[in-house]
PDB file of C-alpha atoms in Angstrom:
ATOM      1  CA  MET A   1      -7.559  34.055  23.745  1.00 51.00           C
ATOM      2  CA  GLU A   2      -9.086  32.180  20.801  1.00 48.00           C
ATOM      3  CA  GLN A   3      -5.919  32.723  18.787  1.00 48.00           C
ATOM      4  CA  ARG A   4      -3.817  31.336  21.650  1.00 50.00           C
ATOM      5  CA  ARG A   5      -5.963  28.173  21.829  1.00 50.00           C
ATOM      6  CA  ASP A   6      -5.535  27.635  18.068  1.00 51.00           C
ATOM      7  CA  SER A   7      -1.782  28.021  18.437  1.00 52.00           C
ATOM      8  CA  ILE A   8      -1.672  25.484  21.284  1.00 49.00           C
ATOM      9  CA  ALA A   9      -3.742  22.980  19.283  1.00 51.00           C
ATOM     10  CA  SER A  10      -1.476  23.418  16.276  1.00 51.00           C
ATOM     11  CA  ASP A  11       1.686  22.879  18.326  1.00 52.00           C
ATOM     12  CA  ASP A  12       0.150  19.864  20.016  1.00 51.00           C
ATOM     13  CA  THR A  13      -0.653  18.340  16.661  1.00 49.00           C
ATOM     14  CA  PHE A  14       2.993  18.673  15.695  1.00 46.00           C
ATOM     15  CA  VAL A  15       3.987  16.829  18.843  1.00 46.00           C
ATOM     16  CA  ASP A  16       1.810  13.976  17.545  1.00 49.00           C
ATOM     17  CA  LEU A  17       3.654  14.108  14.246  1.00 46.00           C
ATOM     18  CA  GLN A  18       6.997  13.896  16.013  1.00 46.00           C
ATOM     19  CA  GLN A  19       5.979  10.621  17.628  1.00 46.00           C
ATOM     20  CA  LEU A  20       5.386   8.843  14.307  1.00 47.00           C
ATOM     21  CA  ASP A  21       7.774   6.066  13.353  1.00 46.00           C
ATOM     22  CA  PRO A  22       9.933   7.046  10.379  1.00 45.00           C
ATOM     23  CA  SER A  23       8.883   5.662   7.002  1.00 43.00           C
ATOM     24  CA  PRO A  24      11.153   3.134   5.222  1.00 42.00           C
ATOM     25  CA  ILE A  25      14.060   4.698   3.320  1.00 40.00           C
ATOM     26  CA  GLU A  26      12.629   8.100   4.149  1.00 41.00           C
ATOM     27  CA  SER A  27      14.725  11.175   4.785  1.00 39.00           C
ATOM     28  CA  PRO A  28      13.112  13.855   6.970  1.00 41.00           C
ATOM     29  CA  LEU A  29      12.111  17.197   5.562  1.00 39.00           C
ATOM     30  CA  ASP A  30      14.637  19.958   6.000  1.00 38.00           C
ATOM     31  CA  TRP A  31      12.309  21.909   8.261  1.00 35.00           C
ATOM     32  CA  ASP A  32      15.000  23.150  10.648  1.00 35.00           C
ATOM     33  CA  GLU A  33      16.038  25.844   8.180  1.00 36.00           C
ATOM     34  CA  LYS A  34      12.454  26.941   7.561  1.00 39.00           C
ATOM     35  CA  LEU A  35      10.602  26.719  10.839  1.00 38.00           C
ATOM     36  CA  PRO A  36      11.306  27.707  14.432  1.00 39.00           C
ATOM     37  CA  GLU A  37      12.099  24.960  16.900  1.00 40.00           C
ATOM     38  CA  LEU A  38       9.122  23.044  18.250  1.00 39.00           C
ATOM     39  CA  PRO A  39       8.007  23.770  21.814  1.00 41.00           C
ATOM     40  CA  SER A  40       8.611  21.059  24.378  1.00 38.00           C
ATOM     41  CA  TYR A  41       5.976  18.383  24.739  1.00 37.00           C
ATOM     42  CA  THR A  42       5.407  19.018  28.426  1.00 36.00           C
ATOM     43  CA  SER A  43       4.302  22.602  27.858  1.00 36.00           C
ATOM     44  CA  PHE A  44       1.049  21.586  26.217  1.00 35.00           C
ATOM     45  CA  GLY A  45      -1.982  19.520  27.047  1.00 38.00           C
ATOM     46  CA  ARG A  46      -3.418  16.875  24.792  1.00 43.00           C
ATOM     47  CA  SER A  47      -6.018  18.196  22.371  1.00 42.00           C
ATOM     48  CA  SER A  48      -8.853  16.193  20.920  1.00 42.00           C
ATOM     49  CA  THR A  49      -9.446  16.083  17.177  1.00 43.00           C
ATOM     50  CA  LEU A  50     -11.803  14.369  14.763  1.00 44.00           C
ATOM     51  CA  GLY A  51     -14.611  15.031  17.208  1.00 43.00           C
ATOM     52  CA  LEU A  52     -13.398  12.301  19.560  1.00 46.00           C
ATOM     53  CA  SER A  53     -13.655  14.219  22.799  1.00 44.00           C
ATOM     54  CA  GLY A  54     -11.716  12.865  25.717  1.00 49.00           C
ATOM     55  CA  SER A  55      -9.766  10.376  23.596  1.00 58.00           C
ATOM     56  CA  GLY A  56      -6.486  12.254  23.975  1.00 65.00           C
ATOM     57  CA  HIS A  57      -5.396  11.339  20.434  1.00 78.00           C
ATOM     58  CA  GLY A  58      -5.205  13.320  17.214  1.00 83.00           C
ATOM     59  CA  ALA A  59      -5.880  12.553  13.574  1.00 86.00           C
ATOM     60  CA  VAL A  60      -2.387  11.163  12.985  1.00 88.00           C
ATOM     61  CA  TYR A  61      -2.916   8.541  15.689  1.00 91.00           C
ATOM     62  CA  TYR A  62      -6.110   7.179  14.137  1.00 93.00           C
ATOM     63  CA  LEU A  63      -5.040   7.416  10.496  1.00 92.00           C
ATOM     64  CA  THR A  64      -1.796   5.581  11.231  1.00 92.00           C
ATOM     65  CA  ARG A  65      -3.613   2.769  13.003  1.00 93.00           C
ATOM     66  CA  ILE A  66      -6.218   2.440  10.267  1.00 95.00           C
ATOM     67  CA  GLN A  67      -3.412   2.103   7.748  1.00 93.00           C
ATOM     68  CA  ARG A  68      -1.580  -0.402   9.912  1.00 94.00           C
ATOM     69  CA  TYR A  69      -4.400  -2.759  10.875  1.00 94.00           C
ATOM     70  CA  SER A  70      -5.990  -2.706   7.423  1.00 94.00           C
ATOM     71  CA  SER A  71      -2.687  -4.019   6.055  1.00 93.00           C
ATOM     72  CA  TYR A  72      -2.876  -6.932   8.507  1.00 92.00           C
ATOM     73  CA  ALA A  73      -6.303  -7.962   7.206  1.00 89.00           C
ATOM     74  CA  PHE A  74      -5.252  -7.716   3.569  1.00 90.00           C
ATOM     75  CA  SER A  75      -2.107  -9.722   4.325  1.00 90.00           C
ATOM     76  CA  VAL A  76      -4.286 -12.729   5.201  1.00 89.00           C
ATOM     77  CA  PHE A  77      -5.827 -12.626   1.738  1.00 90.00           C
ATOM     78  CA  SER A  78      -2.432 -12.041   0.093  1.00 91.00           C
ATOM     79  CA  ALA A  79      -0.945 -15.090   1.799  1.00 91.00           C
ATOM     80  CA  LEU A  80      -3.822 -17.306   0.634  1.00 90.00           C
ATOM     81  CA  HIS A  81      -3.733 -15.886  -2.877  1.00 91.00           C
ATOM     82  CA  ILE A  82       0.025 -16.251  -3.350  1.00 93.00           C
ATOM     83  CA  THR A  83      -0.155 -19.806  -2.027  1.00 94.00           C
ATOM     84  CA  ASN A  84      -2.896 -20.744  -4.495  1.00 93.00           C
ATOM     85  CA  THR A  85      -1.504 -18.976  -7.539  1.00 93.00           C
ATOM     86  CA  SER A  86       2.229 -19.477  -7.108  1.00 95.00           C
ATOM     87  CA  ILE A  87       3.422 -21.854  -4.393  1.00 95.00           C
ATOM     88  CA  ILE A  88       0.989 -24.700  -5.108  1.00 95.00           C
ATOM     89  CA  PRO A  89       1.555 -24.532  -8.901  1.00 96.00           C
ATOM     90  CA  LEU A  90       5.284 -24.553  -8.197  1.00 95.00           C
ATOM     91  CA  ILE A  91       4.838 -27.761  -6.194  1.00 96.00           C
ATOM     92  CA  THR A  92       2.424 -29.542  -8.545  1.00 95.00           C
ATOM     93  CA  ARG A  93       4.166 -28.279 -11.708  1.00 95.00           C
ATOM     94  CA  SER A  94       0.784 -28.312 -13.437  1.00 94.00           C
ATOM     95  CA  VAL A  95      -2.041 -25.831 -13.968  1.00 95.00           C
ATOM     96  CA  PRO A  96      -4.863 -28.441 -13.998  1.00 93.00           C
ATOM     97  CA  ALA A  97      -3.489 -30.112 -10.862  1.00 94.00           C
ATOM     98  CA  SER A  98      -3.392 -26.755  -9.077  1.00 94.00           C
ATOM     99  CA  GLU A  99      -6.944 -25.785 -10.013  1.00 92.00           C
ATOM    100  CA  LYS A 100      -8.543 -28.093  -7.444  1.00 90.00           C
ATOM    101  CA  TYR A 101      -6.636 -26.443  -4.595  1.00 91.00           C
ATOM    102  CA  LEU A 102      -7.759 -23.033  -5.805  1.00 89.00           C
ATOM    103  CA  LEU A 103     -11.367 -24.226  -5.925  1.00 85.00           C
ATOM    104  CA  LEU A 104     -11.105 -25.624  -2.386  1.00 84.00           C
ATOM    105  CA  THR A 105      -9.841 -22.417  -0.808  1.00 83.00           C
ATOM    106  CA  ARG A 106     -11.428 -19.765  -3.010  1.00 82.00           C
ATOM    107  CA  PRO A 107     -14.818 -19.839  -1.207  1.00 79.00           C
ATOM    108  CA  TYR A 108     -13.036 -18.740   1.968  1.00 78.00           C
ATOM    109  CA  TYR A 109     -11.932 -15.428   0.486  1.00 77.00           C
ATOM    110  CA  GLN A 110     -14.162 -14.946  -2.566  1.00 79.00           C
ATOM    111  CA  SER A 111     -17.526 -15.103  -0.850  1.00 80.00           C
ATOM    112  CA  PHE A 112     -19.604 -12.731   1.227  1.00 80.00           C
ATOM    113  CA  PRO A 113     -18.731 -11.477   3.810  1.00 85.00           C
ATOM    114  CA  LEU A 114     -15.101 -12.656   3.736  1.00 83.00           C
ATOM    115  CA  GLU A 115     -14.211 -11.010   0.428  1.00 84.00           C
ATOM    116  CA  PRO A 116     -15.192  -7.463   1.467  1.00 87.00           C
ATOM    117  CA  LEU A 117     -13.742  -8.011   4.953  1.00 86.00           C
ATOM    118  CA  LEU A 118     -10.397  -9.383   3.751  1.00 86.00           C
ATOM    119  CA  VAL A 119     -10.035  -7.575   0.422  1.00 90.00           C
ATOM    120  CA  GLY A 120     -12.317  -4.646  -0.371  1.00 90.00           C
ATOM    121  CA  LEU A 121     -12.614  -2.774   2.923  1.00 93.00           C
ATOM    122  CA  PRO A 122      -8.998  -3.232   4.099  1.00 93.00           C
ATOM    123  CA  LEU A 123      -7.627  -2.211   0.707  1.00 94.00           C
ATOM    124  CA  ALA A 124      -9.810   0.900   0.524  1.00 94.00           C
ATOM    125  CA  ALA A 125      -9.018   1.831   4.136  1.00 95.00           C
ATOM    126  CA  HIS A 126      -5.281   1.329   3.629  1.00 96.00           C
ATOM    127  CA  ILE A 127      -5.061   3.518   0.532  1.00 94.00           C
ATOM    128  CA  THR A 128      -7.433   6.203   1.813  1.00 95.00           C
ATOM    129  CA  SER A 129      -5.816   6.531   5.235  1.00 95.00           C
ATOM    130  CA  GLY A 130      -2.335   6.707   3.730  1.00 93.00           C
ATOM    131  CA  PHE A 131      -3.302   9.485   1.346  1.00 92.00           C
ATOM    132  CA  ALA A 132      -5.284  11.310   4.051  1.00 93.00           C
ATOM    133  CA  LEU A 133      -2.282  11.137   6.368  1.00 92.00           C
ATOM    134  CA  ARG A 134      -0.064  12.829   3.798  1.00 90.00           C
ATOM    135  CA  LEU A 135      -2.671  15.534   3.178  1.00 89.00           C
ATOM    136  CA  TYR A 136      -3.091  16.116   6.898  1.00 90.00           C
ATOM    137  CA  ARG A 137       0.629  16.399   7.570  1.00 87.00           C
ATOM    138  CA  ARG A 138       1.010  18.819   4.668  1.00 84.00           C
ATOM    139  CA  ARG A 139      -1.866  20.970   5.928  1.00 84.00           C
ATOM    140  CA  VAL A 140      -0.444  21.126   9.449  1.00 83.00           C
ATOM    141  CA  ALA A 141       3.017  21.991   8.118  1.00 79.00           C
ATOM    142  CA  GLU A 142       1.616  24.820   6.019  1.00 78.00           C
ATOM    143  CA  LYS A 143      -0.478  26.213   8.879  1.00 78.00           C
ATOM    144  CA  ARG A 144       2.448  26.125  11.268  1.00 76.00           C
ATOM    145  CA  TYR A 145       4.747  27.816   8.786  1.00 70.00           C
ATOM    146  CA  SER A 146       2.176  30.495   7.976  1.00 66.00           C
ATOM    147  CA  SER A 147       1.780  31.335  11.676  1.00 58.00           C
ATOM    148  CA  HIS A 148       5.408  32.536  11.724  1.00 51.00           C
ATOM    149  CA  GLN A 149       5.536  34.228   8.318  1.00 54.00           C
ATOM    150  CA  PRO A 150       3.817  37.247   6.753  1.00 48.00           C
ATOM    151  CA  THR A 151       0.784  36.330   4.680  1.00 49.00           C
ATOM    152  CA  SER A 152       2.348  37.816   1.566  1.00 45.00           C
ATOM    153  CA  SER A 153       5.295  35.424   1.750  1.00 47.00           C
ATOM    154  CA  LEU A 154       2.933  32.440   1.307  1.00 48.00           C
ATOM    155  CA  SER A 155       1.051  33.779  -1.685  1.00 45.00           C
ATOM    156  CA  TYR A 156       3.184  31.892  -4.204  1.00 46.00           C
ATOM    157  CA  PHE A 157       2.704  28.492  -2.568  1.00 50.00           C
ATOM    158  CA  SER A 158       0.176  26.221  -4.249  1.00 54.00           C
ATOM    159  CA  PHE A 159      -1.269  22.849  -3.403  1.00 61.00           C
ATOM    160  CA  LEU A 160       1.147  21.095  -5.766  1.00 63.00           C
ATOM    161  CA  SER A 161       4.196  22.864  -4.382  1.00 66.00           C
ATOM    162  CA  PRO A 162       6.622  20.427  -2.681  1.00 69.00           C
ATOM    163  CA  LYS A 163       7.304  23.035   0.016  1.00 70.00           C
ATOM    164  CA  PHE A 164       5.165  21.425   2.708  1.00 73.00           C
ATOM    165  CA  TRP A 165       4.688  17.864   1.463  1.00 78.00           C
ATOM    166  CA  PRO A 166       6.284  15.162   3.659  1.00 80.00           C
ATOM    167  CA  SER A 167       9.180  13.338   2.031  1.00 83.00           C
ATOM    168  CA  ILE A 168       8.056  10.166   0.293  1.00 86.00           C
ATOM    169  CA  SER A 169       9.580   6.735   0.874  1.00 89.00           C
ATOM    170  CA  PHE A 170       9.996   3.753  -1.431  1.00 90.00           C
ATOM    171  CA  THR A 171       7.172   2.012   0.415  1.00 91.00           C
ATOM    172  CA  SER A 172       4.807   4.887  -0.337  1.00 92.00           C
ATOM    173  CA  VAL A 173       5.899   5.124  -3.979  1.00 93.00           C
ATOM    174  CA  SER A 174       5.511   1.380  -4.487  1.00 94.00           C
ATOM    175  CA  GLY A 175       2.085   1.554  -2.853  1.00 94.00           C
ATOM    176  CA  TYR A 176       0.875   4.281  -5.217  1.00 93.00           C
ATOM    177  CA  ILE A 177       2.148   2.287  -8.208  1.00 95.00           C
ATOM    178  CA  LEU A 178       0.722  -0.940  -6.823  1.00 95.00           C
ATOM    179  CA  ALA A 179      -2.803   0.435  -6.334  1.00 94.00           C
ATOM    180  CA  PRO A 180      -3.727   0.692 -10.060  1.00 95.00           C
ATOM    181  CA  LEU A 181      -1.990  -2.628 -10.761  1.00 96.00           C
ATOM    182  CA  VAL A 182      -4.085  -4.395  -8.122  1.00 95.00           C
ATOM    183  CA  ALA A 183      -7.206  -2.605  -9.384  1.00 94.00           C
ATOM    184  CA  SER A 184      -6.570  -3.773 -12.959  1.00 95.00           C
ATOM    185  CA  HIS A 185      -5.927  -7.322 -11.739  1.00 94.00           C
ATOM    186  CA  MET A 186      -9.228  -7.336  -9.854  1.00 93.00           C
ATOM    187  CA  PHE A 187     -11.012  -5.796 -12.827  1.00 95.00           C
ATOM    188  CA  VAL A 188      -9.855  -8.508 -15.250  1.00 95.00           C
ATOM    189  CA  ASN A 189     -10.309 -11.474 -12.925  1.00 93.00           C
ATOM    190  CA  ARG A 190     -13.313 -10.465 -10.824  1.00 91.00           C
ATOM    191  CA  VAL A 191     -15.264  -7.557 -12.282  1.00 93.00           C
ATOM    192  CA  ILE A 192     -15.337  -8.609 -15.948  1.00 94.00           C
ATOM    193  CA  PRO A 193     -16.548 -12.177 -15.169  1.00 93.00           C
ATOM    194  CA  LEU A 194     -19.071 -10.797 -12.673  1.00 91.00           C
ATOM    195  CA  ILE A 195     -20.550  -8.396 -15.224  1.00 93.00           C
ATOM    196  CA  HIS A 196     -20.684 -10.761 -18.195  1.00 91.00           C
ATOM    197  CA  GLU A 197     -21.099 -14.178 -16.565  1.00 89.00           C
ATOM    198  CA  GLY A 198     -22.650 -13.340 -13.224  1.00 86.00           C
ATOM    199  CA  GLY A 199     -19.618 -14.482 -11.249  1.00 84.00           C
ATOM    200  CA  SER A 200     -16.080 -15.800 -11.432  1.00 83.00           C
ATOM    201  CA  SER A 201     -16.770 -19.458 -10.670  1.00 82.00           C
ATOM    202  CA  GLY A 202     -15.539 -20.383 -14.144  1.00 84.00           C
ATOM    203  CA  VAL A 203     -12.392 -18.287 -13.839  1.00 89.00           C
ATOM    204  CA  GLY A 204      -9.295 -19.970 -12.468  1.00 92.00           C
ATOM    205  CA  LEU A 205      -5.647 -20.552 -13.217  1.00 95.00           C
ATOM    206  CA  GLY A 206      -6.541 -21.743 -16.714  1.00 95.00           C
ATOM    207  CA  TYR A 207      -8.087 -18.345 -17.416  1.00 95.00           C
ATOM    208  CA  VAL A 208      -4.873 -16.619 -16.337  1.00 96.00           C
ATOM    209  CA  ALA A 209      -2.733 -19.020 -18.391  1.00 96.00           C
ATOM    210  CA  HIS A 210      -4.978 -18.370 -21.394  1.00 96.00           C
ATOM    211  CA  GLY A 211      -4.403 -14.631 -21.016  1.00 96.00           C
ATOM    212  CA  PHE A 212      -0.621 -15.087 -20.933  1.00 96.00           C
ATOM    213  CA  VAL A 213      -0.750 -16.974 -24.236  1.00 96.00           C
ATOM    214  CA  LYS A 214      -3.212 -14.693 -26.030  1.00 94.00           C
ATOM    215  CA  HIS A 215      -1.870 -11.383 -24.693  1.00 95.00           C
ATOM    216  CA  PRO A 216       1.733 -12.072 -23.652  1.00 95.00           C
ATOM    217  CA  VAL A 217       3.107  -8.517 -23.675  1.00 95.00           C
ATOM    218  CA  ILE A 218       0.447  -6.835 -21.541  1.00 94.00           C
ATOM    219  CA  SER A 219      -0.028  -9.853 -19.268  1.00 95.00           C
ATOM    220  CA  GLY A 220       3.694 -10.335 -18.724  1.00 95.00           C
ATOM    221  CA  THR A 221       4.443  -6.649 -18.158  1.00 96.00           C
ATOM    222  CA  THR A 222       1.658  -6.084 -15.653  1.00 96.00           C
ATOM    223  CA  TYR A 223       2.456  -9.324 -13.815  1.00 96.00           C
ATOM    224  CA  VAL A 224       6.157  -8.498 -13.469  1.00 97.00           C
ATOM    225  CA  ALA A 225       5.299  -5.025 -12.158  1.00 97.00           C
ATOM    226  CA  LEU A 226       2.601  -6.348  -9.817  1.00 97.00           C
ATOM    227  CA  VAL A 227       4.873  -8.948  -8.243  1.00 97.00           C
ATOM    228  CA  GLY A 228       7.943  -6.706  -8.056  1.00 96.00           C
ATOM    229  CA  PHE A 229       6.259  -3.723  -6.445  1.00 96.00           C
ATOM    230  CA  GLY A 230       3.985  -5.976  -4.391  1.00 96.00           C
ATOM    231  CA  ALA A 231       6.855  -7.912  -2.821  1.00 96.00           C
ATOM    232  CA  GLY A 232       8.793  -4.733  -2.057  1.00 96.00           C
ATOM    233  CA  HIS A 233       5.789  -2.961  -0.570  1.00 96.00           C
ATOM    234  CA  MET A 234       4.804  -5.888   1.638  1.00 95.00           C
ATOM    235  CA  VAL A 235       8.295  -6.667   2.947  1.00 96.00           C
ATOM    236  CA  TRP A 236       9.290  -3.067   3.692  1.00 95.00           C
ATOM    237  CA  GLY A 237       5.829  -2.245   5.041  1.00 94.00           C
ATOM    238  CA  THR A 238       5.944  -5.221   7.397  1.00 94.00           C
ATOM    239  CA  ALA A 239       9.422  -4.199   8.516  1.00 95.00           C
ATOM    240  CA  LYS A 240       8.077  -0.749   9.337  1.00 93.00           C
ATOM    241  CA  TRP A 241       5.242  -2.077  11.502  1.00 91.00           C
ATOM    242  CA  LEU A 242       7.599  -4.501  13.283  1.00 92.00           C
ATOM    243  CA  GLY A 243      10.238  -1.837  13.914  1.00 93.00           C
ATOM    244  CA  LEU A 244      12.833  -3.577  11.738  1.00 94.00           C
ATOM    245  CA  LEU A 245      13.765  -0.696   9.458  1.00 93.00           C
ATOM    246  CA  PRO A 246      17.454   0.132   8.960  1.00 93.00           C
ATOM    247  CA  ARG A 247      18.736   2.187  11.892  1.00 92.00           C
ATOM    248  CA  GLY A 248      21.723   2.421  14.192  1.00 91.00           C
ATOM    249  CA  THR A 249      25.289   2.632  12.938  1.00 94.00           C
ATOM    250  CA  GLU A 250      26.076   2.784   9.240  1.00 94.00           C
ATOM    251  CA  ARG A 251      27.135  -0.860   9.272  1.00 94.00           C
ATOM    252  CA  GLU A 252      23.925  -1.928  10.992  1.00 94.00           C
ATOM    253  CA  ARG A 253      21.796   0.089   8.578  1.00 94.00           C
ATOM    254  CA  ARG A 254      23.579  -1.405   5.581  1.00 96.00           C
ATOM    255  CA  ARG A 255      23.192  -4.928   6.934  1.00 96.00           C
ATOM    256  CA  ARG A 256      19.486  -4.441   7.611  1.00 96.00           C
ATOM    257  CA  TRP A 257      18.980  -2.839   4.174  1.00 96.00           C
ATOM    258  CA  TRP A 258      20.582  -5.802   2.413  1.00 97.00           C
ATOM    259  CA  SER A 259      18.634  -8.265   4.553  1.00 97.00           C
ATOM    260  CA  LEU A 260      15.282  -6.683   3.722  1.00 97.00           C
ATOM    261  CA  ASN A 261      16.036  -6.402   0.023  1.00 97.00           C
ATOM    262  CA  GLY A 262      17.294  -9.975   0.018  1.00 97.00           C
ATOM    263  CA  LEU A 263      13.935 -11.015   1.450  1.00 97.00           C
ATOM    264  CA  VAL A 264      12.182  -8.970  -1.248  1.00 97.00           C
ATOM    265  CA  GLY A 265      14.211 -10.822  -3.866  1.00 97.00           C
ATOM    266  CA  LEU A 266      13.381 -14.213  -2.346  1.00 96.00           C
ATOM    267  CA  VAL A 267       9.641 -13.493  -2.194  1.00 96.00           C
ATOM    268  CA  SER A 268       9.697 -12.179  -5.767  1.00 96.00           C
ATOM    269  CA  LEU A 269      11.633 -15.209  -6.998  1.00 96.00           C
ATOM    270  CA  ILE A 270       9.144 -17.684  -5.515  1.00 95.00           C
ATOM    271  CA  TRP A 271       6.225 -15.622  -6.787  1.00 96.00           C
ATOM    272  CA  TYR A 272       7.703 -15.370 -10.291  1.00 96.00           C
ATOM    273  CA  ALA A 273       8.637 -19.056 -10.376  1.00 96.00           C
ATOM    274  CA  GLY A 274       5.064 -20.173  -9.839  1.00 96.00           C
ATOM    275  CA  GLY A 275       3.413 -17.455 -11.921  1.00 95.00           C
ATOM    276  CA  LEU A 276       5.743 -17.103 -14.892  1.00 95.00           C
ATOM    277  CA  GLY A 277       7.380 -20.519 -14.698  1.00 95.00           C
ATOM    278  CA  ILE A 278       4.206 -22.606 -14.390  1.00 96.00           C
ATOM    279  CA  ILE A 279       0.992 -20.606 -14.926  1.00 96.00           C
ATOM    280  CA  ALA A 280       2.216 -18.492 -17.850  1.00 95.00           C
ATOM    281  CA  ARG A 281       3.467 -21.626 -19.612  1.00 94.00           C
ATOM    282  CA  GLY A 282       0.292 -23.602 -19.011  1.00 93.00           C
ATOM    283  CA  GLY A 283      -1.018 -23.008 -22.525  1.00 93.00           C
ATOM    284  CA  ALA A 284      -4.280 -21.705 -23.946  1.00 94.00           C
ATOM    285  CA  GLU A 285      -7.614 -23.425 -23.451  1.00 93.00           C
ATOM    286  CA  THR A 286      -9.403 -24.858 -26.481  1.00 92.00           C
ATOM    287  CA  GLY A 287     -13.014 -25.560 -27.400  1.00 93.00           C
ATOM    288  CA  TRP A 288     -15.921 -23.776 -25.773  1.00 93.00           C
ATOM    289  CA  VAL A 289     -13.880 -23.012 -22.648  1.00 93.00           C
ATOM    290  CA  GLY A 290     -11.244 -21.210 -24.691  1.00 94.00           C
ATOM    291  CA  SER A 291     -13.934 -19.352 -26.635  1.00 95.00           C
ATOM    292  CA  GLY A 292     -15.488 -18.209 -23.378  1.00 94.00           C
ATOM    293  CA  TYR A 293     -12.142 -16.935 -22.121  1.00 95.00           C
ATOM    294  CA  ASP A 294     -11.568 -15.086 -25.402  1.00 95.00           C
ATOM    295  CA  ALA A 295     -14.968 -13.431 -25.075  1.00 94.00           C
ATOM    296  CA  LEU A 296     -14.122 -12.218 -21.574  1.00 95.00           C
ATOM    297  CA  TYR A 297     -10.725 -10.848 -22.558  1.00 95.00           C
ATOM    298  CA  GLN A 298     -12.304  -8.986 -25.468  1.00 94.00           C
ATOM    299  CA  LYS A 299     -14.289  -6.993 -22.913  1.00 93.00           C
ATOM    300  CA  VAL A 300     -11.083  -5.713 -21.322  1.00 93.00           C
ATOM    301  CA  PRO A 301      -9.922  -2.287 -22.583  1.00 89.00           C
ATOM    302  CA  LEU A 302      -6.675  -2.480 -24.602  1.00 82.00           C
ATOM    303  CA  LEU A 303      -7.258  -6.199 -25.173  1.00 79.00           C
ATOM    304  CA  GLY A 304     -10.580  -6.277 -27.013  1.00 66.00           C
TER     305      GLY A 304
END
């Protein structure tokens, strides 16, 4: 009887997985050749997982929503940040003229509690829930497969084996690449000033422009990667949440694919124009301000 209940719970969990929206540019796993056909949804009741009795939802339901709504919160910060560091400089055509707008809006997203609410917590929740979702789906796939196969036939499978891992989309790949890029950006512009100066009140667009002049290769490379993967991840991720991913006939899918990538190109172009066209060409600071910036950059690994 206990074994039957475990089997029902496992099958019910897979029904949850079937109801997930497909990931962008993601091809489904070729499970039909490996696993028996799933039972019909109506033959099972709804099981409760994660200790949430009576909720009627499984782990996939909650992890997906954590990932989704955390991206909404972080998008508010991203919109403000891109406006301050790219769009406004593109309009003013000057780093000093853009600094005052950054100083006016920065307290709204670089102060407690707005910074952890708009940046830290949503970012951590988004990354953690996405990775946990992949681990969970892999675990369920392996358990379901093992229930129909002799134990000996699974002995050669390891955790790193691609056998049970869900297929990965461009959005997921760009997110995994983007995470360390965002972390390094925060480390240079927020953590280093906080440790050595007690805060980042003296760090603005001039500090970024100074870094482009003093360390052009590393600054330029990381910025190009950050903007490119960031624009792609945000546009395709938003399309996923809004149900605008390529689907339908081949012509409709192609049209939607080109439309989304065209939007990625437009966002990247505007972002690059303000960052590389204005900020990166703003020049290095001189005097005691420039010396202070040099001292901060020397604390950064690979730059000091």
